[in-house]
Short mmCIF file of C-alpha atoms in Angstrom, two decimals:
data_model
loop_
_atom_site.label_atom_id
_atom_site.label_comp_id
_atom_site.label_asym_id
_atom_site.label_seq_id
_atom_site.Cartn_x
_atom_site.Cartn_y
_atom_site.Cartn_z
CA MET A 1 -1.42 -2.81 36.49
CA LYS A 2 -4.30 -5.22 37.01
CA THR A 3 -5.39 -7.25 34.13
CA ASP A 4 -9.20 -6.47 35.07
CA ASP A 5 -8.48 -2.77 34.93
CA LEU A 6 -6.90 -3.16 31.63
CA ILE A 7 -9.90 -5.07 30.28
CA THR A 8 -12.24 -2.52 31.69
CA MET A 9 -10.40 0.19 30.03
CA LEU A 10 -10.61 -1.76 26.61
CA SER A 11 -14.19 -2.46 26.95
CA THR A 12 -15.25 1.20 27.71
CA GLN A 13 -17.01 2.70 24.69
CA VAL A 14 -16.26 0.19 22.29
CA GLU A 15 -16.85 1.01 18.57
CA PRO A 16 -18.26 -1.31 16.05
CA VAL A 17 -15.41 -2.63 13.77
CA ASP A 18 -15.31 -2.12 9.97
CA ARG A 19 -14.93 -5.54 8.84
CA ASN A 20 -13.39 -4.53 5.49
CA ARG A 21 -10.76 -2.26 6.79
CA MET A 22 -7.81 -4.42 6.46
CA GLY A 23 -8.70 -5.79 2.90
CA ARG A 24 -9.30 -2.18 1.87
CA SER A 25 -5.85 -0.94 2.98
CA LEU A 26 -4.11 -3.98 1.49
CA ALA A 27 -5.96 -3.51 -1.85
CA LEU A 28 -5.09 0.28 -1.76
CA GLY A 29 -1.52 -0.53 -1.13
CA VAL A 30 -1.22 -2.92 -3.77
CA ALA A 31 -3.06 -0.63 -6.44
CA PHE A 32 -0.74 2.22 -5.34
CA ALA A 33 2.29 -0.19 -5.87
CA ALA A 34 1.01 -1.16 -9.24
CA ALA A 35 0.40 2.35 -10.39
CA VAL A 36 4.02 3.24 -9.25
CA ALA A 37 5.73 0.29 -11.08
CA ALA A 38 3.71 1.17 -14.34
CA LEU A 39 4.45 4.93 -14.14
CA ALA A 40 8.20 4.40 -13.40
CA THR A 41 8.82 1.97 -16.25
CA LEU A 42 6.74 4.01 -18.67
CA ALA A 43 8.51 7.35 -17.61
CA THR A 44 11.86 5.71 -17.81
CA PHE A 45 11.69 3.47 -20.75
CA GLY A 46 8.25 4.01 -22.55
CA VAL A 47 6.36 1.04 -24.06
CA ARG A 48 8.31 -1.13 -26.49
CA SER A 49 8.10 0.49 -29.85
CA ASP A 50 7.74 -2.68 -32.00
CA LEU A 51 4.20 -3.56 -31.04
CA ASP A 52 2.81 -3.44 -34.54
CA HIS A 53 4.20 -6.63 -34.96
CA VAL A 54 1.86 -9.58 -33.85
CA HIS A 55 4.90 -11.66 -32.76
CA SER A 56 6.01 -8.93 -30.34
CA LEU A 57 2.30 -8.44 -28.91
CA THR A 58 2.09 -12.06 -28.24
CA TYR A 59 5.46 -12.34 -26.62
CA MET A 60 4.61 -9.28 -24.40
CA ILE A 61 1.34 -10.93 -23.46
CA GLY A 62 3.15 -14.25 -22.55
CA LYS A 63 5.56 -12.33 -20.35
CA LEU A 64 2.76 -10.42 -18.63
CA THR A 65 0.62 -13.63 -18.01
CA PHE A 66 3.59 -14.96 -16.09
CA THR A 67 4.32 -11.82 -14.05
CA LEU A 68 0.67 -11.22 -13.46
CA THR A 69 0.15 -14.83 -12.33
CA VAL A 70 2.99 -14.07 -9.90
CA VAL A 71 1.23 -10.99 -8.61
CA VAL A 72 -2.27 -12.50 -8.19
CA ILE A 73 -0.93 -15.49 -6.29
CA ALA A 74 1.30 -13.23 -4.07
CA THR A 75 -1.55 -10.77 -3.48
CA ILE A 76 -3.97 -13.79 -2.41
CA TYR A 77 -1.21 -15.12 -0.01
CA LEU A 78 -0.55 -11.46 1.17
CA LEU A 79 -4.21 -11.26 2.27
CA ARG A 80 -4.07 -14.56 4.09
CA LEU A 81 -0.79 -13.77 5.89
CA ALA A 82 -2.24 -10.60 6.97
CA ARG A 83 -4.33 -12.38 9.70
CA PRO A 84 -3.02 -14.11 12.78
CA GLY A 85 -2.44 -17.95 11.86
CA GLY A 86 -3.01 -17.14 8.10
CA GLU A 87 0.51 -18.85 7.29
CA ARG A 88 -1.31 -22.35 7.71
CA GLU A 89 -3.12 -21.62 4.41
CA THR A 90 0.11 -20.93 2.41
CA SER A 91 2.07 -23.44 0.53
CA LEU A 92 5.43 -22.98 -0.99
CA LEU A 93 4.59 -25.10 -4.02
CA VAL A 94 1.86 -22.91 -5.13
CA LEU A 95 4.13 -19.97 -4.94
CA ALA A 96 6.75 -21.76 -6.93
CA ALA A 97 4.38 -23.12 -9.66
CA PRO A 98 4.47 -20.09 -12.01
CA PHE A 99 8.38 -20.10 -11.73
CA LEU A 100 8.66 -23.84 -12.29
CA ALA A 101 6.41 -23.52 -15.32
CA VAL A 102 8.50 -20.97 -17.13
CA MET A 103 11.66 -22.79 -16.14
CA MET A 104 10.25 -25.79 -17.90
CA LEU A 105 9.14 -24.06 -21.06
CA GLY A 106 12.72 -22.21 -21.02
CA ALA A 107 14.35 -25.61 -20.82
CA LEU A 108 11.99 -27.14 -23.42
CA THR A 109 12.89 -24.14 -25.72
CA LEU A 110 16.53 -24.63 -25.22
CA SER A 111 16.52 -28.41 -25.89
CA THR A 112 14.78 -27.78 -29.26
CA ALA A 113 17.18 -25.01 -30.39
CA PRO A 114 20.73 -25.58 -31.85
CA ARG A 115 23.50 -24.86 -29.36
CA SER A 116 24.89 -21.87 -31.12
CA HIS A 117 21.44 -20.25 -30.38
CA TRP A 118 21.78 -20.69 -26.68
CA ASP A 119 23.85 -17.70 -25.85
CA HIS A 120 21.37 -15.43 -27.48
CA ALA A 121 18.35 -17.21 -25.98
CA VAL A 122 19.62 -16.87 -22.39
CA LEU A 123 21.42 -13.59 -22.41
CA GLY A 124 19.13 -11.80 -24.96
CA THR A 125 20.26 -8.18 -25.67
CA HIS A 126 19.50 -6.36 -22.37
CA TRP A 127 20.04 -8.81 -19.50
CA ILE A 128 21.89 -6.29 -17.49
CA GLU A 129 19.23 -3.84 -17.78
CA CYS A 130 16.86 -6.29 -16.95
CA ILE A 131 18.33 -7.36 -13.63
CA ILE A 132 19.02 -3.93 -12.47
CA SER A 133 15.62 -2.42 -13.36
CA ILE A 134 13.18 -5.07 -11.90
CA PRO A 135 14.73 -5.00 -8.40
CA LEU A 136 15.12 -0.84 -8.64
CA ILE A 137 11.43 -0.35 -9.86
CA ALA A 138 10.15 -2.84 -7.08
CA VAL A 139 11.58 -0.60 -4.17
CA VAL A 140 8.76 1.86 -3.91
CA PRO A 141 6.08 -0.77 -4.59
CA PHE A 142 7.69 -2.71 -1.84
CA ALA A 143 7.47 0.01 0.67
CA LEU A 144 3.81 0.64 -0.21
CA THR A 145 3.00 -3.05 0.23
CA ILE A 146 4.81 -3.17 3.55
CA TRP A 147 2.90 0.09 4.69
CA ALA A 148 -0.36 -1.51 3.92
CA MET A 149 0.65 -4.83 5.59
CA ARG A 150 1.31 -2.82 8.82
CA HIS A 151 -2.31 -2.23 9.19
CA ALA A 152 -2.59 -5.98 9.74
CA MET A 153 -1.23 -8.64 12.28
CA PRO A 154 0.85 -11.20 10.33
CA THR A 155 2.28 -13.82 12.66
CA ASP A 156 4.68 -15.38 10.16
CA LEU A 157 6.89 -12.26 9.51
CA ARG A 158 9.30 -14.00 7.05
CA ARG A 159 6.53 -15.37 4.91
CA ALA A 160 4.48 -12.03 5.20
CA GLY A 161 7.72 -10.17 4.16
CA ALA A 162 8.48 -12.55 1.28
CA ALA A 163 4.71 -12.27 -0.01
CA ALA A 164 5.18 -8.45 0.06
CA GLY A 165 8.47 -8.61 -1.88
CA LEU A 166 6.89 -11.04 -4.31
CA VAL A 167 4.01 -8.57 -4.85
CA ALA A 168 6.44 -5.66 -5.47
CA GLY A 169 8.71 -7.87 -7.63
CA GLY A 170 5.93 -9.16 -9.73
CA LEU A 171 4.49 -5.90 -10.39
CA SER A 172 7.84 -4.30 -11.14
CA ALA A 173 8.44 -7.13 -13.72
CA THR A 174 5.10 -6.54 -15.09
CA GLY A 175 5.77 -2.89 -15.90
CA TYR A 176 9.17 -3.91 -17.25
CA ALA A 177 7.64 -6.47 -19.52
CA LEU A 178 5.81 -3.39 -21.16
CA HIS A 179 9.41 -2.26 -22.43
CA CYS A 180 11.48 -5.35 -22.51
CA ILE A 181 12.24 -6.45 -26.11
CA ASP A 182 13.97 -9.81 -25.03
CA ASP A 183 11.24 -12.33 -25.82
CA SER A 184 12.94 -15.67 -25.35
CA MET A 185 11.57 -18.06 -22.76
CA PRO A 186 15.04 -18.89 -21.29
CA PHE A 187 15.50 -15.26 -20.75
CA VAL A 188 12.38 -14.70 -19.14
CA ALA A 189 12.68 -17.90 -16.91
CA LEU A 190 16.26 -16.78 -15.91
CA TRP A 191 16.31 -13.06 -15.47
CA TYR A 192 12.48 -12.27 -14.77
CA GLY A 193 12.36 -15.51 -12.50
CA ALA A 194 15.80 -14.79 -10.47
CA THR A 195 14.87 -11.05 -10.10
CA ILE A 196 11.40 -11.58 -8.78
CA ALA A 197 12.88 -14.38 -6.45
CA LEU A 198 15.53 -11.95 -5.16
CA CYS A 199 12.71 -9.36 -4.29
CA ALA A 200 10.89 -12.05 -2.28
CA VAL A 201 14.04 -13.01 -0.53
CA THR A 202 14.89 -9.41 0.42
CA GLY A 203 11.22 -9.25 1.54
CA ALA A 204 11.64 -12.39 3.72
CA LEU A 205 14.87 -10.89 5.26
CA LEU A 206 13.40 -7.30 6.11
CA GLY A 207 10.08 -8.73 7.20
CA PRO A 208 10.62 -9.37 10.92
CA ARG A 209 12.10 -6.04 11.15
CA LEU A 210 9.40 -4.25 9.14
CA LEU A 211 6.44 -5.98 10.29
CA ARG A 212 6.77 -6.55 13.75
CA TRP A 213 3.91 -5.75 16.06
CA MET B 1 -12.85 -26.31 23.54
CA THR B 2 -15.58 -26.83 21.09
CA ALA B 3 -18.27 -25.47 23.59
CA ASN B 4 -15.88 -22.70 24.38
CA GLU B 5 -15.40 -21.92 20.63
CA THR B 6 -19.15 -21.48 20.00
CA GLU B 7 -19.65 -19.17 22.98
CA LEU B 8 -16.39 -17.16 22.67
CA LYS B 9 -17.11 -16.65 18.88
CA ALA B 10 -20.72 -15.43 19.50
CA LEU B 11 -19.12 -12.87 22.08
CA MET B 12 -16.49 -11.98 19.41
CA LEU B 13 -19.07 -11.24 16.84
CA ALA B 14 -21.21 -9.14 19.23
CA SER B 15 -18.06 -7.16 20.11
CA LEU B 16 -17.10 -6.46 16.64
CA ALA B 17 -20.74 -5.18 16.18
CA GLY B 18 -19.81 -2.57 18.89
CA ASP B 19 -21.22 -4.36 22.13
CA GLY B 20 -19.09 -3.39 24.99
CA ARG B 21 -20.44 -5.73 27.37
CA SER B 22 -19.59 -8.66 25.13
CA HIS B 23 -16.36 -7.39 24.64
CA HIS B 24 -15.77 -7.27 28.30
CA GLU B 25 -16.79 -10.68 28.78
CA LEU B 26 -14.80 -12.03 25.83
CA LEU B 27 -11.59 -10.33 27.03
CA VAL B 28 -12.11 -11.59 30.55
CA ARG B 29 -12.43 -15.30 29.26
CA LEU B 30 -9.87 -14.86 26.78
CA SER B 31 -7.42 -13.70 29.69
CA GLY B 32 -8.10 -16.71 31.54
CA TYR B 33 -7.12 -18.96 28.66
CA LEU B 34 -4.05 -16.81 27.94
CA ARG B 35 -2.93 -16.93 31.59
CA GLY B 36 -3.00 -20.65 31.40
CA PHE B 37 -1.12 -20.81 28.26
CA TYR B 38 1.65 -18.27 29.21
CA ARG B 39 2.09 -19.75 32.92
CA GLY B 40 2.14 -23.23 31.50
CA ARG B 41 4.92 -22.23 29.08
CA LEU B 42 6.87 -19.94 31.26
CA SER B 43 6.92 -22.34 34.38
CA HIS B 44 9.67 -24.22 32.67
CA THR B 45 11.90 -21.47 32.61
CA GLY B 46 11.55 -20.44 36.42
CA ARG B 47 10.06 -16.87 35.33
CA SER B 48 7.63 -15.15 37.67
CA VAL B 49 4.06 -15.23 37.67
CA SER B 50 3.97 -11.45 36.73
CA GLU B 51 6.03 -11.97 33.55
CA ALA B 52 3.35 -14.27 32.51
CA GLU B 53 1.01 -11.59 33.33
CA ASP B 54 2.92 -8.99 31.24
CA LEU B 55 2.28 -11.43 28.15
CA VAL B 56 -1.31 -11.86 28.89
CA GLN B 57 -1.87 -8.06 28.84
CA GLU B 58 0.35 -7.81 25.78
CA ALA B 59 -1.77 -10.47 23.95
CA LEU B 60 -4.99 -8.72 25.15
CA MET B 61 -4.02 -5.46 23.81
CA ALA B 62 -3.12 -7.10 20.33
CA ILE B 63 -6.57 -8.97 20.39
CA HIS B 64 -8.21 -5.56 21.04
CA THR B 65 -6.34 -3.36 18.52
CA GLY B 66 -6.19 -6.12 15.93
CA ARG B 67 -9.58 -7.46 16.09
CA HIS B 68 -10.42 -6.25 12.57
CA THR B 69 -7.94 -8.89 11.30
CA TYR B 70 -10.19 -11.63 12.63
CA ASP B 71 -11.98 -13.45 9.80
CA GLN B 72 -15.62 -13.63 10.88
CA ALA B 73 -16.25 -16.76 8.66
CA ALA B 74 -13.37 -18.74 10.66
CA PRO B 75 -13.35 -20.16 14.07
CA LEU B 76 -12.04 -17.76 16.76
CA MET B 77 -9.67 -19.83 18.79
CA PRO B 78 -7.02 -20.61 16.10
CA TRP B 79 -6.87 -16.85 15.47
CA VAL B 80 -6.50 -16.17 19.44
CA HIS B 81 -3.94 -18.95 19.51
CA ALA B 82 -1.69 -17.49 16.81
CA ILE B 83 -1.80 -14.14 18.49
CA ALA B 84 -0.73 -15.94 21.81
CA ARG B 85 1.85 -17.80 19.99
CA TYR B 86 3.37 -15.00 18.31
CA LYS B 87 3.59 -12.86 21.31
CA LEU B 88 5.31 -15.55 23.11
CA LEU B 89 7.95 -16.17 20.35
CA ASP B 90 8.41 -12.23 20.22
CA TYR B 91 9.08 -12.49 24.13
CA LEU B 92 11.52 -15.29 23.65
CA ARG B 93 13.51 -13.47 21.03
CA ARG B 94 13.52 -10.25 23.21
CA THR B 95 14.65 -12.43 26.19
CA ARG B 96 16.97 -14.76 24.42
CA LEU B 97 15.19 -17.90 25.57
CA THR B 98 14.74 -20.49 23.00
CA VAL B 99 11.79 -22.53 22.12
CA THR B 100 12.86 -25.76 23.72
CA ASP B 101 13.10 -23.78 27.04
CA VAL B 102 9.37 -23.64 27.00
CA GLY B 103 8.43 -26.60 24.83
CA LEU B 104 6.34 -24.63 22.57
CA ASP B 105 6.15 -27.57 20.08
CA HIS B 106 3.65 -29.14 22.52
CA ALA B 107 1.60 -26.00 22.76
CA GLU B 108 -1.17 -27.44 20.77
CA ASP B 109 -1.31 -30.72 22.80
CA ILE B 110 -1.73 -28.79 26.27
CA THR B 111 -5.30 -27.45 26.79
CA ALA B 112 -4.47 -24.20 28.52
CA VAL B 113 -6.20 -23.94 31.95
CA ASP B 114 -8.65 -21.37 32.97
CA ASP B 115 -6.77 -19.31 35.60
CA HIS B 116 -7.83 -16.08 37.32
CA ALA B 117 -5.60 -15.73 40.35
CA GLY B 118 -3.01 -12.88 40.97
CA ALA B 119 -3.66 -11.15 37.83
CA GLU B 120 -1.39 -8.17 37.90
CA SER B 121 1.50 -7.30 35.51
CA ALA B 122 4.48 -5.23 36.44
CA PHE B 123 3.35 -2.39 34.19
CA ASP B 124 1.97 1.06 35.35
CA LEU B 125 -0.73 2.30 33.10
CA GLY B 126 -0.28 5.86 34.06
CA ARG B 127 3.45 5.77 33.37
CA LEU B 128 2.79 4.17 30.02
CA LEU B 129 0.12 6.62 28.84
CA ALA B 130 2.60 9.44 29.81
CA ARG B 131 4.86 8.31 27.13
CA LEU B 132 2.24 8.73 24.52
CA PRO B 133 1.82 11.65 22.19
CA GLU B 134 -0.44 14.19 23.77
CA ARG B 135 -3.42 13.75 21.48
CA MET B 136 -3.47 10.06 21.83
CA ARG B 137 -3.10 10.08 25.55
CA ARG B 138 -6.06 12.59 25.81
CA ALA B 139 -8.30 10.55 23.49
CA ILE B 140 -7.81 7.47 25.58
CA GLU B 141 -8.11 9.07 28.83
CA LEU B 142 -11.28 10.93 27.91
CA VAL B 143 -13.06 7.86 26.20
CA LYS B 144 -11.50 4.80 27.62
CA ILE B 145 -10.81 5.92 31.19
CA GLU B 146 -13.37 8.51 31.94
CA GLY B 147 -15.98 6.79 29.80
CA LEU B 148 -17.14 9.91 27.59
CA SER B 149 -18.60 9.05 24.21
CA VAL B 150 -16.57 9.94 21.15
CA ALA B 151 -18.88 12.75 20.31
CA GLU B 152 -18.46 14.17 23.78
CA ALA B 153 -14.71 13.89 23.73
CA ALA B 154 -14.52 15.40 20.14
CA ALA B 155 -16.34 18.32 21.50
CA ARG B 156 -14.09 18.51 24.46
CA CYS B 157 -10.94 18.44 22.40
CA GLY B 158 -12.12 20.46 19.50
CA ALA B 159 -11.38 17.67 17.18
CA SER B 160 -13.50 15.45 14.70
CA GLU B 161 -14.91 12.34 15.68
CA SER B 162 -12.83 10.32 13.37
CA ALA B 163 -9.68 11.96 14.85
CA ILE B 164 -10.60 10.85 18.17
CA LYS B 165 -11.46 7.37 17.01
CA VAL B 166 -8.01 7.20 15.01
CA ASN B 167 -5.86 8.57 17.92
CA ILE B 168 -7.41 6.07 20.25
CA HIS B 169 -6.78 3.35 18.15
CA ARG B 170 -3.20 4.29 17.32
CA GLY B 171 -2.80 5.23 21.02
CA LEU B 172 -3.61 1.71 22.12
CA LYS B 173 -1.42 0.35 19.46
CA ALA B 174 1.36 2.40 20.65
CA LEU B 175 0.55 1.47 24.28
CA GLY B 176 0.82 -2.32 23.15
CA MET B 177 4.33 -1.68 21.94
CA GLU B 178 5.32 0.20 24.96
CA ILE B 179 4.31 -2.95 26.96
CA ALA B 180 6.20 -4.92 24.78
CA ARG B 181 9.29 -2.78 25.27
CA GLU B 182 8.93 -2.60 28.96
CA GLY B 183 8.38 -6.43 29.35
CA LYS B 184 12.23 -6.73 28.34
CA PRO B 185 13.70 -7.80 31.51
#
């Protein structure tokens, strides 16, 4: 095939391009992912029952602040990574910032608490439920985010996959935080942080396969 | 490169607004840039000129089907270069060459030369089209090859205009994937 012939074919009957198309499908994908994560947690666990206590509400808002910060940063990066060359505008440090912040707060809490409280502060009451639920709830949101990303052309498939995993993990953790009654900072830093990071790593591993174009 | 950027970006903006002539001009000029880029990279590996042309066509297809991913506020050439680079890395992965074979690390230093000679790939458009699903192949043949308008093609196929547009877009994307698959030596 002559390249000139290909160009002639591609230039025949050119249609105007909808400049918002990619942003729209990504926004739609993330919105569906958020809905699925919220519904999955509410259907399985329901909202925590002690919200009439001011403390519980405060702690829940604290956890949601962390998970939603992760979601917002990851979504912004997803939008950047969707375009060829977008990886130049990403920095690992920014992505890691919310995780580092909760780790520091967690370490601070432990350092001021007596040793005998450490076990409970780190393990809480439901750490196993937490590390199983967050990755499981993230599966469908991850698929939806990847589906949306396939309308784009990321040129760094590892980072794009990692961002999709981070969005899914962050949304899943947000949903789970509505139910979770373990409120200690070290618990959030370790189990939330680790499971969301696991989702990001999984995304980075799957990205080159799922997002190739 | 800077003069190029201004002119090429103007062509790109016109093409995104639906101007076929600008789109043609843009693709012709970018094909020259891509050809210089790929020939320069592949010449180190002793690969044939037609393999470079395979990559030129793959990249052109990607530029065409992915032009909605271009941010109109940003410069054009970094976007084109990212696509060209991605397609080269993808090709290296498929053919098990390594980055050191082609010296990609220096890609940014070398201004790709404009080169228009011998621009023919090993692909056969008819054969590639034949592998597409009927509705996509038909939409591409009617609009992109015979030059009917989308409305005329819709009437001819008894489909809606948006269905024709979607089939053309998906078909060209699939065609790009077929080229990538075929390009595996």
